[in-house]
């Protein structure tokens, strides 16, 4: 569902692992709720989701 909010930014999501993509969309939706521009929200969320994934892998 969150993916719909980020149509037009699909190229940023295509190469992500499914877990990272899901987390990034979750985080980005929160940034949108705070009024952040969709492009900025998604970039920030992807960076945070990638770090989250690396941390969770140990």
PDB file of N, CA and C in Angstrom:
ATOM      1  N   UNK A   1       0.818  -1.193   0.000  1.00  0.00           N
ATOM      2  CA  UNK A   1       0.000   0.000   0.000  1.00  0.00           C
ATOM      3  C   UNK A   1       0.864   1.260   0.000  1.00  0.00           C
ATOM      4  N   UNK A   2       1.900   1.303   0.812  1.00  0.00           N
ATOM      5  CA  UNK A   2       2.785   2.467   0.859  1.00  0.00           C
ATOM      6  C   UNK A   2       3.470   2.711  -0.468  1.00  0.00           C
ATOM      7  N   UNK A   3       3.645   1.641  -1.224  1.00  0.00           N
ATOM      8  CA  UNK A   3       4.336   1.747  -2.501  1.00  0.00           C
ATOM      9  C   UNK A   3       3.613   2.705  -3.438  1.00  0.00           C
ATOM     10  N   UNK A   4       2.310   2.781  -3.338  1.00  0.00           N
ATOM     11  CA  UNK A   4       1.516   3.664  -4.186  1.00  0.00           C
ATOM     12  C   UNK A   4       1.906   5.119  -3.956  1.00  0.00           C
ATOM     13  N   UNK A   5       2.229   5.467  -2.731  1.00  0.00           N
ATOM     14  CA  UNK A   5       2.610   6.837  -2.397  1.00  0.00           C
ATOM     15  C   UNK A   5       3.902   7.254  -3.078  1.00  0.00           C
ATOM     16  N   UNK A   6       4.687   6.286  -3.518  1.00  0.00           N
ATOM     17  CA  UNK A   6       6.001   6.582  -4.074  1.00  0.00           C
ATOM     18  C   UNK A   6       6.111   6.222  -5.550  1.00  0.00           C
ATOM     19  N   UNK A   7       4.991   6.220  -6.264  1.00  0.00           N
ATOM     20  CA  UNK A   7       5.034   6.001  -7.705  1.00  0.00           C
ATOM     21  C   UNK A   7       5.894   7.102  -8.323  1.00  0.00           C
ATOM     22  N   UNK A   8       6.706   6.738  -9.274  1.00  0.00           N
ATOM     23  CA  UNK A   8       7.632   7.682  -9.880  1.00  0.00           C
ATOM     24  C   UNK A   8       9.027   7.571  -9.292  1.00  0.00           C
ATOM     25  N   UNK A   9       9.131   6.883  -8.177  1.00  0.00           N
ATOM     26  CA  UNK A   9      10.421   6.662  -7.530  1.00  0.00           C
ATOM     27  C   UNK A   9      10.775   5.181  -7.553  1.00  0.00           C
ATOM     28  N   UNK A  10      10.079   4.430  -8.397  1.00  0.00           N
ATOM     29  CA  UNK A  10      10.264   2.982  -8.471  1.00  0.00           C
ATOM     30  C   UNK A  10      11.712   2.577  -8.716  1.00  0.00           C
ATOM     31  N   UNK A  11      12.443   3.391  -9.481  1.00  0.00           N
ATOM     32  CA  UNK A  11      13.837   3.053  -9.793  1.00  0.00           C
ATOM     33  C   UNK A  11      14.700   2.981  -8.543  1.00  0.00           C
ATOM     34  N   UNK A  12      14.339   3.712  -7.507  1.00  0.00           N
ATOM     35  CA  UNK A  12      15.104   3.681  -6.259  1.00  0.00           C
ATOM     36  C   UNK A  12      14.816   2.421  -5.448  1.00  0.00           C
ATOM     37  N   UNK A  13      13.702   1.776  -5.734  1.00  0.00           N
ATOM     38  CA  UNK A  13      13.274   0.620  -4.950  1.00  0.00           C
ATOM     39  C   UNK A  13      13.597  -0.716  -5.605  1.00  0.00           C
ATOM     40  N   UNK A  14      13.852  -0.735  -6.902  1.00  0.00           N
ATOM     41  CA  UNK A  14      13.935  -1.998  -7.637  1.00  0.00           C
ATOM     42  C   UNK A  14      15.070  -2.907  -7.211  1.00  0.00           C
ATOM     43  N   UNK A  15      16.220  -2.386  -6.866  1.00  0.00           N
ATOM     44  CA  UNK A  15      17.373  -3.228  -6.549  1.00  0.00           C
ATOM     45  C   UNK A  15      17.511  -3.564  -5.068  1.00  0.00           C
ATOM     46  N   UNK A  16      16.543  -3.169  -4.269  1.00  0.00           N
ATOM     47  CA  UNK A  16      16.620  -3.418  -2.831  1.00  0.00           C
ATOM     48  C   UNK A  16      16.173  -4.831  -2.497  1.00  0.00           C
ATOM     49  N   UNK A  17      16.784  -5.394  -1.471  1.00  0.00           N
ATOM     50  CA  UNK A  17      16.315  -6.678  -0.939  1.00  0.00           C
ATOM     51  C   UNK A  17      14.880  -6.462  -0.445  1.00  0.00           C
ATOM     52  N   UNK A  18      14.046  -7.480  -0.502  1.00  0.00           N
ATOM     53  CA  UNK A  18      12.647  -7.315  -0.080  1.00  0.00           C
ATOM     54  C   UNK A  18      12.493  -6.768   1.342  1.00  0.00           C
ATOM     55  N   UNK A  19      13.355  -7.230   2.255  1.00  0.00           N
ATOM     56  CA  UNK A  19      13.274  -6.762   3.645  1.00  0.00           C
ATOM     57  C   UNK A  19      13.603  -5.274   3.741  1.00  0.00           C
ATOM     58  N   UNK A  20      14.601  -4.854   2.985  1.00  0.00           N
ATOM     59  CA  UNK A  20      15.016  -3.453   3.001  1.00  0.00           C
ATOM     60  C   UNK A  20      13.938  -2.586   2.355  1.00  0.00           C
ATOM     61  N   UNK A  21      13.374  -3.062   1.277  1.00  0.00           N
ATOM     62  CA  UNK A  21      12.317  -2.315   0.588  1.00  0.00           C
ATOM     63  C   UNK A  21      11.122  -2.104   1.515  1.00  0.00           C
ATOM     64  N   UNK A  22      10.707  -3.168   2.191  1.00  0.00           N
ATOM     65  CA  UNK A  22       9.574  -3.077   3.107  1.00  0.00           C
ATOM     66  C   UNK A  22       9.841  -2.078   4.231  1.00  0.00           C
ATOM     67  N   UNK A  23      11.027  -2.166   4.821  1.00  0.00           N
ATOM     68  CA  UNK A  23      11.394  -1.253   5.908  1.00  0.00           C
ATOM     69  C   UNK A  23      11.489   0.182   5.402  1.00  0.00           C
ATOM     70  N   UNK A  24      12.066   0.365   4.220  1.00  0.00           N
ATOM     71  CA  UNK A  24      12.200   1.709   3.651  1.00  0.00           C
ATOM     72  C   UNK A  24      10.831   2.334   3.403  1.00  0.00           C
ATOM     73  N   UNK A  25       9.909   1.562   2.865  1.00  0.00           N
ATOM     74  CA  UNK A  25       8.563   2.094   2.618  1.00  0.00           C
ATOM     75  C   UNK A  25       7.863   2.456   3.923  1.00  0.00           C
ATOM     76  N   UNK A  26       8.080   1.642   4.938  1.00  0.00           N
ATOM     77  CA  UNK A  26       7.498   1.913   6.257  1.00  0.00           C
ATOM     78  C   UNK A  26       8.052   3.229   6.818  1.00  0.00           C
ATOM     79  N   UNK A  27       9.370   3.375   6.767  1.00  0.00           N
ATOM     80  CA  UNK A  27       9.998   4.589   7.278  1.00  0.00           C
ATOM     81  C   UNK A  27       9.604   5.820   6.460  1.00  0.00           C
ATOM     82  N   UNK A  28       9.599   5.666   5.143  1.00  0.00           N
ATOM     83  CA  UNK A  28       9.277   6.790   4.261  1.00  0.00           C
ATOM     84  C   UNK A  28       7.846   7.274   4.480  1.00  0.00           C
ATOM     85  N   UNK A  29       6.931   6.356   4.727  1.00  0.00           N
ATOM     86  CA  UNK A  29       5.542   6.742   4.994  1.00  0.00           C
ATOM     87  C   UNK A  29       5.464   7.626   6.234  1.00  0.00           C
ATOM     88  N   UNK A  30       6.266   7.312   7.226  1.00  0.00           N
ATOM     89  CA  UNK A  30       6.316   8.146   8.427  1.00  0.00           C
ATOM     90  C   UNK A  30       6.839   9.541   8.140  1.00  0.00           C
ATOM     91  N   UNK A  31       7.856   9.622   7.284  1.00  0.00           N
ATOM     92  CA  UNK A  31       8.382  10.937   6.902  1.00  0.00           C
ATOM     93  C   UNK A  31       7.356  11.735   6.116  1.00  0.00           C
ATOM     94  N   UNK A  32       6.593  11.060   5.275  1.00  0.00           N
ATOM     95  CA  UNK A  32       5.529  11.752   4.528  1.00  0.00           C
ATOM     96  C   UNK A  32       4.500  12.327   5.483  1.00  0.00           C
ATOM     97  N   UNK A  33       4.157  11.559   6.500  1.00  0.00           N
ATOM     98  CA  UNK A  33       3.196  12.030   7.497  1.00  0.00           C
ATOM     99  C   UNK A  33       3.696  13.284   8.206  1.00  0.00           C
ATOM    100  N   UNK A  34       5.014  13.418   8.285  1.00  0.00           N
ATOM    101  CA  UNK A  34       5.612  14.600   8.911  1.00  0.00           C
ATOM    102  C   UNK A  34       5.762  15.759   7.936  1.00  0.00           C
ATOM    103  N   UNK A  35       5.358  15.548   6.664  1.00  0.00           N
ATOM    104  CA  UNK A  35       5.394  16.620   5.681  1.00  0.00           C
ATOM    105  C   UNK A  35       6.643  16.659   4.814  1.00  0.00           C
ATOM    106  N   UNK A  36       7.460  15.639   4.875  1.00  0.00           N
ATOM    107  CA  UNK A  36       8.678  15.589   4.072  1.00  0.00           C
ATOM    108  C   UNK A  36       8.331  15.294   2.619  1.00  0.00           C
ATOM    109  N   UNK A  37       9.045  15.919   1.691  1.00  0.00           N
ATOM    110  CA  UNK A  37       8.882  15.668   0.264  1.00  0.00           C
ATOM    111  C   UNK A  37       9.079  14.182  -0.024  1.00  0.00           C
ATOM    112  N   UNK A  38       8.256  13.578  -0.884  1.00  0.00           N
ATOM    113  CA  UNK A  38       8.367  12.136  -1.150  1.00  0.00           C
ATOM    114  C   UNK A  38       9.754  11.666  -1.588  1.00  0.00           C
ATOM    115  N   UNK A  39      10.410  12.404  -2.457  1.00  0.00           N
ATOM    116  CA  UNK A  39      11.746  12.011  -2.914  1.00  0.00           C
ATOM    117  C   UNK A  39      12.765  12.017  -1.791  1.00  0.00           C
ATOM    118  N   UNK A  40      12.716  13.043  -0.973  1.00  0.00           N
ATOM    119  CA  UNK A  40      13.623  13.156   0.165  1.00  0.00           C
ATOM    120  C   UNK A  40      13.302  12.078   1.191  1.00  0.00           C
ATOM    121  N   UNK A  41      12.020  11.877   1.448  1.00  0.00           N
ATOM    122  CA  UNK A  41      11.590  10.863   2.418  1.00  0.00           C
ATOM    123  C   UNK A  41      12.091   9.481   2.013  1.00  0.00           C
ATOM    124  N   UNK A  42      11.974   9.162   0.738  1.00  0.00           N
ATOM    125  CA  UNK A  42      12.373   7.844   0.277  1.00  0.00           C
ATOM    126  C   UNK A  42      13.890   7.660   0.333  1.00  0.00           C
ATOM    127  N   UNK A  43      14.646   8.663  -0.066  1.00  0.00           N
ATOM    128  CA  UNK A  43      16.117   8.557  -0.006  1.00  0.00           C
ATOM    129  C   UNK A  43      16.591   8.347   1.425  1.00  0.00           C
ATOM    130  N   UNK A  44      16.047   9.143   2.324  1.00  0.00           N
ATOM    131  CA  UNK A  44      16.423   9.036   3.733  1.00  0.00           C
ATOM    132  C   UNK A  44      16.026   7.666   4.294  1.00  0.00           C
ATOM    133  N   UNK A  45      14.827   7.229   3.954  1.00  0.00           N
ATOM    134  CA  UNK A  45      14.334   5.956   4.456  1.00  0.00           C
ATOM    135  C   UNK A  45      15.138   4.778   3.905  1.00  0.00           C
ATOM    136  N   UNK A  46      15.538   4.837   2.643  1.00  0.00           N
ATOM    137  CA  UNK A  46      16.340   3.758   2.067  1.00  0.00           C
ATOM    138  C   UNK A  46      17.682   3.663   2.786  1.00  0.00           C
ATOM    139  N   UNK A  47      18.315   4.787   3.028  1.00  0.00           N
ATOM    140  CA  UNK A  47      19.604   4.782   3.726  1.00  0.00           C
ATOM    141  C   UNK A  47      19.450   4.176   5.118  1.00  0.00           C
ATOM    142  N   UNK A  48      18.404   4.567   5.828  1.00  0.00           N
ATOM    143  CA  UNK A  48      18.180   4.037   7.168  1.00  0.00           C
ATOM    144  C   UNK A  48      17.828   2.546   7.137  1.00  0.00           C
ATOM    145  N   UNK A  49      17.043   2.138   6.155  1.00  0.00           N
ATOM    146  CA  UNK A  49      16.663   0.726   6.046  1.00  0.00           C
ATOM    147  C   UNK A  49      17.869  -0.143   5.717  1.00  0.00           C
ATOM    148  N   UNK A  50      18.768   0.351   4.890  1.00  0.00           N
ATOM    149  CA  UNK A  50      19.978  -0.417   4.576  1.00  0.00           C
ATOM    150  C   UNK A  50      20.847  -0.587   5.815  1.00  0.00           C
ATOM    151  N   UNK A  51      20.978   0.472   6.609  1.00  0.00           N
ATOM    152  CA  UNK A  51      21.727   0.362   7.864  1.00  0.00           C
ATOM    153  C   UNK A  51      21.037  -0.599   8.820  1.00  0.00           C
ATOM    154  N   UNK A  52      19.720  -0.511   8.899  1.00  0.00           N
ATOM    155  CA  UNK A  52      18.948  -1.414   9.753  1.00  0.00           C
ATOM    156  C   UNK A  52      19.210  -2.862   9.343  1.00  0.00           C
ATOM    157  N   UNK A  53      19.202  -3.132   8.052  1.00  0.00           N
ATOM    158  CA  UNK A  53      19.407  -4.486   7.565  1.00  0.00           C
ATOM    159  C   UNK A  53      20.812  -4.979   7.909  1.00  0.00           C
ATOM    160  N   UNK A  54      21.812  -4.136   7.691  1.00  0.00           N
ATOM    161  CA  UNK A  54      23.192  -4.526   8.007  1.00  0.00           C
ATOM    162  C   UNK A  54      23.348  -4.799   9.495  1.00  0.00           C
ATOM    163  N   UNK A  55      22.739  -3.975  10.324  1.00  0.00           N
ATOM    164  CA  UNK A  55      22.799  -4.186  11.776  1.00  0.00           C
ATOM    165  C   UNK A  55      22.099  -5.480  12.184  1.00  0.00           C
ATOM    166  N   UNK A  56      20.989  -5.784  11.533  1.00  0.00           N
ATOM    167  CA  UNK A  56      20.232  -6.985  11.899  1.00  0.00           C
ATOM    168  C   UNK A  56      20.923  -8.269  11.442  1.00  0.00           C
ATOM    169  N   UNK A  57      21.791  -8.152  10.442  1.00  0.00           N
ATOM    170  CA  UNK A  57      22.540  -9.318   9.947  1.00  0.00           C
ATOM    171  C   UNK A  57      23.688  -9.682  10.879  1.00  0.00           C
ATOM    172  N   UNK A  58      24.073  -8.741  11.715  1.00  0.00           N
ATOM    173  CA  UNK A  58      25.120  -9.013  12.688  1.00  0.00           C
ATOM    174  C   UNK A  58      26.447  -8.717  12.146  1.00  0.00           C
TER     175      UNK A  58
END
